[in-house]
C-alpha atoms as an extended CHARMM CRD file, in Angstrom:
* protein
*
        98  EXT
         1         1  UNK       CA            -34.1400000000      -63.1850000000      -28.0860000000  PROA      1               0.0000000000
         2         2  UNK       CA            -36.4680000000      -60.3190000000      -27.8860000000  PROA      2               0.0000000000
         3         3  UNK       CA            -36.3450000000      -57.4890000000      -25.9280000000  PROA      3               0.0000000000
         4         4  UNK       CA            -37.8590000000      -57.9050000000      -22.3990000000  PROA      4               0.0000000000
         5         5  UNK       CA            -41.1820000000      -55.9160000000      -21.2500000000  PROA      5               0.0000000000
         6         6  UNK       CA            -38.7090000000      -53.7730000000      -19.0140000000  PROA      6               0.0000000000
         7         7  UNK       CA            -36.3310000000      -52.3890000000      -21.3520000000  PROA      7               0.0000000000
         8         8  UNK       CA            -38.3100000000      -52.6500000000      -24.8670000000  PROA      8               0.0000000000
         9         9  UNK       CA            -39.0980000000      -49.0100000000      -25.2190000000  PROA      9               0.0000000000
        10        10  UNK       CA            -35.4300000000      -48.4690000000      -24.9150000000  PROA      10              0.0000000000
        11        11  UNK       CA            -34.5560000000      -48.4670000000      -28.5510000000  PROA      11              0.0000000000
        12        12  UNK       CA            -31.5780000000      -47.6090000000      -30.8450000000  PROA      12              0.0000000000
        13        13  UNK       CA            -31.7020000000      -43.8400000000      -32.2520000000  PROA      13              0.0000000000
        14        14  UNK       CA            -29.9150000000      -40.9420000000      -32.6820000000  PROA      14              0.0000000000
        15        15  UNK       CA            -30.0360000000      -36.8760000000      -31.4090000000  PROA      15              0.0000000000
        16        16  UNK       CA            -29.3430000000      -33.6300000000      -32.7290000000  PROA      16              0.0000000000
        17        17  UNK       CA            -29.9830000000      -31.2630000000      -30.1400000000  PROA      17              0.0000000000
        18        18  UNK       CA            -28.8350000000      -30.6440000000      -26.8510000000  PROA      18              0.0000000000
        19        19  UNK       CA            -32.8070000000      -31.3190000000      -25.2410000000  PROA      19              0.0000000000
        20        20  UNK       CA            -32.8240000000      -34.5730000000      -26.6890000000  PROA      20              0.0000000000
        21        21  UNK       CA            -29.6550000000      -35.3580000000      -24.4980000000  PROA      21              0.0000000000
        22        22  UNK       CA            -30.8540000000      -34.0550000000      -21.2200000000  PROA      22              0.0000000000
        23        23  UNK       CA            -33.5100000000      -36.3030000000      -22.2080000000  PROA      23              0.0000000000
        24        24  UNK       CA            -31.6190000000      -39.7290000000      -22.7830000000  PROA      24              0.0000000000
        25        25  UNK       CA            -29.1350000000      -38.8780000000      -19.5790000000  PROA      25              0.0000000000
        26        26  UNK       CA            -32.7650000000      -38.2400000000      -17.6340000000  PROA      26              0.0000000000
        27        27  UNK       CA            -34.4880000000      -41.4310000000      -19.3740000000  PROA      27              0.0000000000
        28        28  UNK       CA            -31.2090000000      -43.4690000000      -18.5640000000  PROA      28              0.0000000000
        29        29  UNK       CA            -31.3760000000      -42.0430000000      -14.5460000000  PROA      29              0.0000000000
        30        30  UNK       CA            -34.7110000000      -43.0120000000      -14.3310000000  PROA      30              0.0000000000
        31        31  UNK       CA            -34.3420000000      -46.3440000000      -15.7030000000  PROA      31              0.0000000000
        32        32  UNK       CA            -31.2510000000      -46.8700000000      -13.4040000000  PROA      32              0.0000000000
        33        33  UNK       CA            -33.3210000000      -45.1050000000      -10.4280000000  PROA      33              0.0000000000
        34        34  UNK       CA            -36.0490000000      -48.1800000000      -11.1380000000  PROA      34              0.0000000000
        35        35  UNK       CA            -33.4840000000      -50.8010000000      -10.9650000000  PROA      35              0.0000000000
        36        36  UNK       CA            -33.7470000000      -51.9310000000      -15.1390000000  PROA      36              0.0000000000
        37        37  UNK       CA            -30.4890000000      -50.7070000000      -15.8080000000  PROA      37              0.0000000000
        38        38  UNK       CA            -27.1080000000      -50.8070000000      -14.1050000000  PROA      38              0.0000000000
        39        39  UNK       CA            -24.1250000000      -48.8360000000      -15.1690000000  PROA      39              0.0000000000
        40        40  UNK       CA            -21.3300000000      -50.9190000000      -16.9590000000  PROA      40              0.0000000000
        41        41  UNK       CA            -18.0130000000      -49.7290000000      -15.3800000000  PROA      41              0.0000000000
        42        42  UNK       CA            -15.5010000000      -50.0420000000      -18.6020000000  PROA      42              0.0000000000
        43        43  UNK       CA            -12.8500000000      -50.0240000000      -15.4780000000  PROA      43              0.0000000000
        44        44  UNK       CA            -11.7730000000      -48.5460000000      -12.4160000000  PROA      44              0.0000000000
        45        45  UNK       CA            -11.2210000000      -45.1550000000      -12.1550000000  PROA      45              0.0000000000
        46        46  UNK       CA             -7.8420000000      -44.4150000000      -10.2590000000  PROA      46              0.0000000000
        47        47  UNK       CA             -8.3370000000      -42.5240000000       -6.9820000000  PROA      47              0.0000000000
        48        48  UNK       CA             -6.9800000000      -39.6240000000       -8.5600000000  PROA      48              0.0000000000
        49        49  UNK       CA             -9.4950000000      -40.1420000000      -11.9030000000  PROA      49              0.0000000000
        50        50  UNK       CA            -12.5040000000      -40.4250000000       -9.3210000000  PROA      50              0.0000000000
        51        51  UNK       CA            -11.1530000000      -37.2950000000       -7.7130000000  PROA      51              0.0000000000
        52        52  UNK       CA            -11.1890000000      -34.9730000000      -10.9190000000  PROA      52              0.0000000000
        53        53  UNK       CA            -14.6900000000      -36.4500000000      -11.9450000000  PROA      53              0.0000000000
        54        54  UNK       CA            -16.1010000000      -35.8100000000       -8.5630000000  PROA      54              0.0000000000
        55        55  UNK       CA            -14.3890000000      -32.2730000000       -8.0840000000  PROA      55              0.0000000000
        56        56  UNK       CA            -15.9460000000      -31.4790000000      -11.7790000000  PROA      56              0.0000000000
        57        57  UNK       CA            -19.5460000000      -32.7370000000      -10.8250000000  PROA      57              0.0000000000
        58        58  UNK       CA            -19.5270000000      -30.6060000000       -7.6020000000  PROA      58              0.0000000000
        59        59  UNK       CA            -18.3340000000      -27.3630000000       -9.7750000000  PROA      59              0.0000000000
        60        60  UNK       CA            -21.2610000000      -28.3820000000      -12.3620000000  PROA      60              0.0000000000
        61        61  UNK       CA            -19.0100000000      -28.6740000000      -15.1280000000  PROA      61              0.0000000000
        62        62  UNK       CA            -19.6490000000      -30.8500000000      -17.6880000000  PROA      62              0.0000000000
        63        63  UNK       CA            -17.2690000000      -32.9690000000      -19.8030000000  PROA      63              0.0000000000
        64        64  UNK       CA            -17.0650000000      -32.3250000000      -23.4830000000  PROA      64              0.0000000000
        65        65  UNK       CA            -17.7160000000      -35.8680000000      -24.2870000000  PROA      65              0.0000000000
        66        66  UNK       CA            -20.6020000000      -38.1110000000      -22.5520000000  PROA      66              0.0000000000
        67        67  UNK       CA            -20.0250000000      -42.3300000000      -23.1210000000  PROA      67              0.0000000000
        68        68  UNK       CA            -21.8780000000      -44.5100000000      -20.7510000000  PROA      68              0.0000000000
        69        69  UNK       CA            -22.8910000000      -48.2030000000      -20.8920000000  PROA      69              0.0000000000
        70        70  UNK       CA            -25.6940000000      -49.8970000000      -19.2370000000  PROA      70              0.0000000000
        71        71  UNK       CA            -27.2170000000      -53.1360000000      -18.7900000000  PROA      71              0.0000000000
        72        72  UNK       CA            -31.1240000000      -54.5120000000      -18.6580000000  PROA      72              0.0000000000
        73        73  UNK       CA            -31.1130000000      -56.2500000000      -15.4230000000  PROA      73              0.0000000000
        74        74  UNK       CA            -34.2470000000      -57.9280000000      -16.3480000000  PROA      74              0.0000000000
        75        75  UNK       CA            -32.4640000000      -59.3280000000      -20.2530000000  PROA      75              0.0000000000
        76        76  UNK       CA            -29.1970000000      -58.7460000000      -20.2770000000  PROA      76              0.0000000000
        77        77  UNK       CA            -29.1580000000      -56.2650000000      -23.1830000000  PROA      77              0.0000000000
        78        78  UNK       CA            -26.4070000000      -53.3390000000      -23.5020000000  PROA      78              0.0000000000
        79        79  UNK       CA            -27.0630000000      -50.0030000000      -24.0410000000  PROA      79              0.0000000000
        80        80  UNK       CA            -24.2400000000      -46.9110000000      -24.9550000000  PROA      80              0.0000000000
        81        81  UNK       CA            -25.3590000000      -43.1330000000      -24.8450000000  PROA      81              0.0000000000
        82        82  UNK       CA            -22.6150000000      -41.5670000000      -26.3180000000  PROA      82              0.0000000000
        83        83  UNK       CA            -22.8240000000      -37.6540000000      -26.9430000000  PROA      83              0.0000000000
        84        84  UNK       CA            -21.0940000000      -34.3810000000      -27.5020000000  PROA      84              0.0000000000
        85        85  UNK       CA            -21.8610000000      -32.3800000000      -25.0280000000  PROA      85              0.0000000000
        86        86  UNK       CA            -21.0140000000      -29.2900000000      -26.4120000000  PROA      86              0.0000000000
        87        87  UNK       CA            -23.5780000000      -29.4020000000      -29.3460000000  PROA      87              0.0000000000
        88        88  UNK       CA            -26.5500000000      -32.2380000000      -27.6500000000  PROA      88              0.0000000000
        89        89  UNK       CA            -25.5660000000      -34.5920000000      -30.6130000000  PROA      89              0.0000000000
        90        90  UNK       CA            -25.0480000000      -38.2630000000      -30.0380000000  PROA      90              0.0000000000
        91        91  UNK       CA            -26.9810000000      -41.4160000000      -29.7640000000  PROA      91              0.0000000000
        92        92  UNK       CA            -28.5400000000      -44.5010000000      -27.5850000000  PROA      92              0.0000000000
        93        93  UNK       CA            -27.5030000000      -47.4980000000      -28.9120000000  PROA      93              0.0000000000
        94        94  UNK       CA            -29.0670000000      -50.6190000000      -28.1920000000  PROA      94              0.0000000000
        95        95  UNK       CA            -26.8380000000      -54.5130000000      -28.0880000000  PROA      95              0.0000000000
        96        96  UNK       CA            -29.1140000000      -57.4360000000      -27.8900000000  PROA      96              0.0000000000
        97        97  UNK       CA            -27.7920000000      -60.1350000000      -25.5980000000  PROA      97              0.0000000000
        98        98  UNK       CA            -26.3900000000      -63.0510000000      -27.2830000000  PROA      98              0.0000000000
């Protein structure tokens, strides 16, 4: 199945510099913000997890590695942006629904 008109712009490819990250994390936030995409939870974060991630958010620190999973509301295709954080390189990764 194609791609839906929603989410077709939203294709597989990869990044070398740390712009083209703060790009993909503010592409994926406004795509989220618009209701196409919803955050795939890979599980539950323990109270204490949730703790350390929100304590490290509020001091502006950022992790050294970036993996996050999303969904097309709209198609049901997955999406990974996976990144170091330290040097902007990664990629957005595109799964077609099956």
């Amino acid at each position: 199945m194609p791609p839906c008109e929603e989410c077709r712009e939203l294709t597989s490819h990869s990044f070398r510099k740390p712009d083209d990250l703060v790009h993909a994390v503010r592409l994926a936030a406004e795509e989220v913000d618009r209701g196409v995409l919803a955050r795939i939870e890979e599980r539950q974060l323990t109270p204490a997890e949730q703790q350390a991630l929100d304590s490290s958010i509020d001091s502006g620190a950022m992790p050294l590695a970036l993996r996050i999973r999303f969904r097309c509301q709209v198609c049901g295709d997955q999406f990974t942006l996976q990144a170091d954080t330290q040097t902007g390189t990664g990629a957005w990764t595109r799964e077609e629904a099956g």
